[in-house]
Amino acid sequence: MKIYGFLFFIFFFGGKALCQLRLPSDSTILYVNSQLHYGFIIPHRRAIEPLVNDTNPWGISVEVSRLRYTQSAWKSCNCYSQNGIALTYFNFDNPVLGSSVNLVAFAEPYLTLRNINIMLRAGLGLSYLTKVYHWESNPDNVLFSSP
């Protein structure tokens, strides 16, 4: 029953909270954003099917970013770009897989094609996994090999 309430919140409230502050001096918008995630793992090999059946990972992320809305920002890439840092936690809903904590720096250009806005996010960061493959203590984890 707990999962249905969680799904209701995700689908009807978007699972997203957003706060923004416009800094008028240089046309920069500061964003503080949080998101909830819920999903599933698609098995790409038969060897991992028993491991990921009935597994629904969930996570939460908090990010701080800025959108520079200036002419110089537009001239650099013909777009406005949002840059920031995200901290995420994912629980893989499986004692063999454990969970992860991630710190990511990202850039997300806002591209416009007529009346369509396209946002592509690229990030680079660190991830720490709590349960990894070990031949003795965790031989069933064939998904993650190092922390």
JSON list of C-alpha atoms in Angstrom, two decimals, residues 29-77:
[
{"chain": "A", "resi": 29, "resn": "ILE", "atom": "CA", "xyz": [18.63, 32.89, -12.25]},
{"chain": "A", "resi": 30, "resn": "LEU", "atom": "CA", "xyz": [19.60, 30.63, -9.34]},
{"chain": "A", "resi": 31, "resn": "TYR", "atom": "CA", "xyz": [17.69, 27.33, -9.08]},
{"chain": "A", "resi": 32, "resn": "VAL", "atom": "CA", "xyz": [17.37, 24.95, -6.14]},
{"chain": "A", "resi": 33, "resn": "ASN", "atom": "CA", "xyz": [15.67, 21.77, -7.31]},
{"chain": "A", "resi": 34, "resn": "SER", "atom": "CA", "xyz": [14.75, 18.42, -5.78]},
{"chain": "A", "resi": 35, "resn": "GLN", "atom": "CA", "xyz": [13.40, 15.34, -7.53]},
{"chain": "A", "resi": 36, "resn": "LEU", "atom": "CA", "xyz": [12.09, 11.91, -6.61]},
{"chain": "A", "resi": 37, "resn": "HIS", "atom": "CA", "xyz": [12.88, 8.94, -8.87]},
{"chain": "A", "resi": 38, "resn": "TYR", "atom": "CA", "xyz": [11.23, 5.53, -9.18]},
{"chain": "A", "resi": 39, "resn": "GLY", "atom": "CA", "xyz": [11.86, 2.90, -11.85]},
{"chain": "A", "resi": 40, "resn": "PHE", "atom": "CA", "xyz": [12.99, -0.56, -12.84]},
{"chain": "A", "resi": 41, "resn": "ILE", "atom": "CA", "xyz": [16.11, -2.28, -14.17]},
{"chain": "A", "resi": 42, "resn": "ILE", "atom": "CA", "xyz": [16.01, -3.69, -17.68]},
{"chain": "A", "resi": 43, "resn": "PRO", "atom": "CA", "xyz": [18.02, -6.95, -17.77]},
{"chain": "A", "resi": 44, "resn": "HIS", "atom": "CA", "xyz": [20.46, -6.86, -20.67]},
{"chain": "A", "resi": 45, "resn": "ARG", "atom": "CA", "xyz": [21.70, -10.43, -20.11]},
{"chain": "A", "resi": 46, "resn": "ARG", "atom": "CA", "xyz": [20.01, -13.62, -18.96]},
{"chain": "A", "resi": 47, "resn": "ALA", "atom": "CA", "xyz": [22.53, -13.88, -16.12]},
{"chain": "A", "resi": 48, "resn": "ILE", "atom": "CA", "xyz": [21.10, -10.82, -14.35]},
{"chain": "A", "resi": 49, "resn": "GLU", "atom": "CA", "xyz": [17.37, -11.57, -14.84]},
{"chain": "A", "resi": 50, "resn": "PRO", "atom": "CA", "xyz": [17.00, -13.39, -11.48]},
{"chain": "A", "resi": 51, "resn": "LEU", "atom": "CA", "xyz": [18.83, -10.53, -9.76]},
{"chain": "A", "resi": 52, "resn": "VAL", "atom": "CA", "xyz": [16.62, -7.69, -11.06]},
{"chain": "A", "resi": 53, "resn": "ASN", "atom": "CA", "xyz": [13.17, -9.34, -11.19]},
{"chain": "A", "resi": 54, "resn": "ASP", "atom": "CA", "xyz": [10.72, -7.48, -8.91]},
{"chain": "A", "resi": 55, "resn": "THR", "atom": "CA", "xyz": [13.32, -4.78, -8.30]},
{"chain": "A", "resi": 56, "resn": "ASN", "atom": "CA", "xyz": [12.17, -1.16, -8.32]},
{"chain": "A", "resi": 57, "resn": "PRO", "atom": "CA", "xyz": [14.99, 1.29, -7.58]},
{"chain": "A", "resi": 58, "resn": "TRP", "atom": "CA", "xyz": [14.08, 4.64, -6.09]},
{"chain": "A", "resi": 59, "resn": "GLY", "atom": "CA", "xyz": [16.06, 7.77, -5.45]},
{"chain": "A", "resi": 60, "resn": "ILE", "atom": "CA", "xyz": [16.12, 11.39, -4.47]},
{"chain": "A", "resi": 61, "resn": "SER", "atom": "CA", "xyz": [18.23, 14.20, -5.88]},
{"chain": "A", "resi": 62, "resn": "VAL", "atom": "CA", "xyz": [18.94, 17.76, -4.82]},
{"chain": "A", "resi": 63, "resn": "GLU", "atom": "CA", "xyz": [20.63, 20.21, -7.14]},
{"chain": "A", "resi": 64, "resn": "VAL", "atom": "CA", "xyz": [21.73, 23.81, -7.23]},
{"chain": "A", "resi": 65, "resn": "SER", "atom": "CA", "xyz": [22.22, 25.47, -10.60]},
{"chain": "A", "resi": 66, "resn": "ARG", "atom": "CA", "xyz": [22.29, 28.80, -12.35]},
{"chain": "A", "resi": 67, "resn": "LEU", "atom": "CA", "xyz": [20.97, 30.00, -15.67]},
{"chain": "A", "resi": 68, "resn": "ARG", "atom": "CA", "xyz": [22.86, 32.95, -17.15]},
{"chain": "A", "resi": 69, "resn": "TYR", "atom": "CA", "xyz": [20.37, 34.89, -19.23]},
{"chain": "A", "resi": 70, "resn": "THR", "atom": "CA", "xyz": [22.73, 37.36, -20.92]},
{"chain": "A", "resi": 71, "resn": "GLN", "atom": "CA", "xyz": [23.75, 38.28, -24.45]},
{"chain": "A", "resi": 72, "resn": "SER", "atom": "CA", "xyz": [27.31, 37.03, -23.85]},
{"chain": "A", "resi": 73, "resn": "ALA", "atom": "CA", "xyz": [25.97, 33.65, -22.73]},
{"chain": "A", "resi": 74, "resn": "TRP", "atom": "CA", "xyz": [23.89, 33.44, -25.92]},
{"chain": "A", "resi": 75, "resn": "LYS", "atom": "CA", "xyz": [26.89, 34.34, -28.12]},
{"chain": "A", "resi": 76, "resn": "SER", "atom": "CA", "xyz": [29.03, 31.53, -26.67]},
{"chain": "A", "resi": 77, "resn": "CYS", "atom": "CA", "xyz": [26.80, 28.68, -27.96]}
]
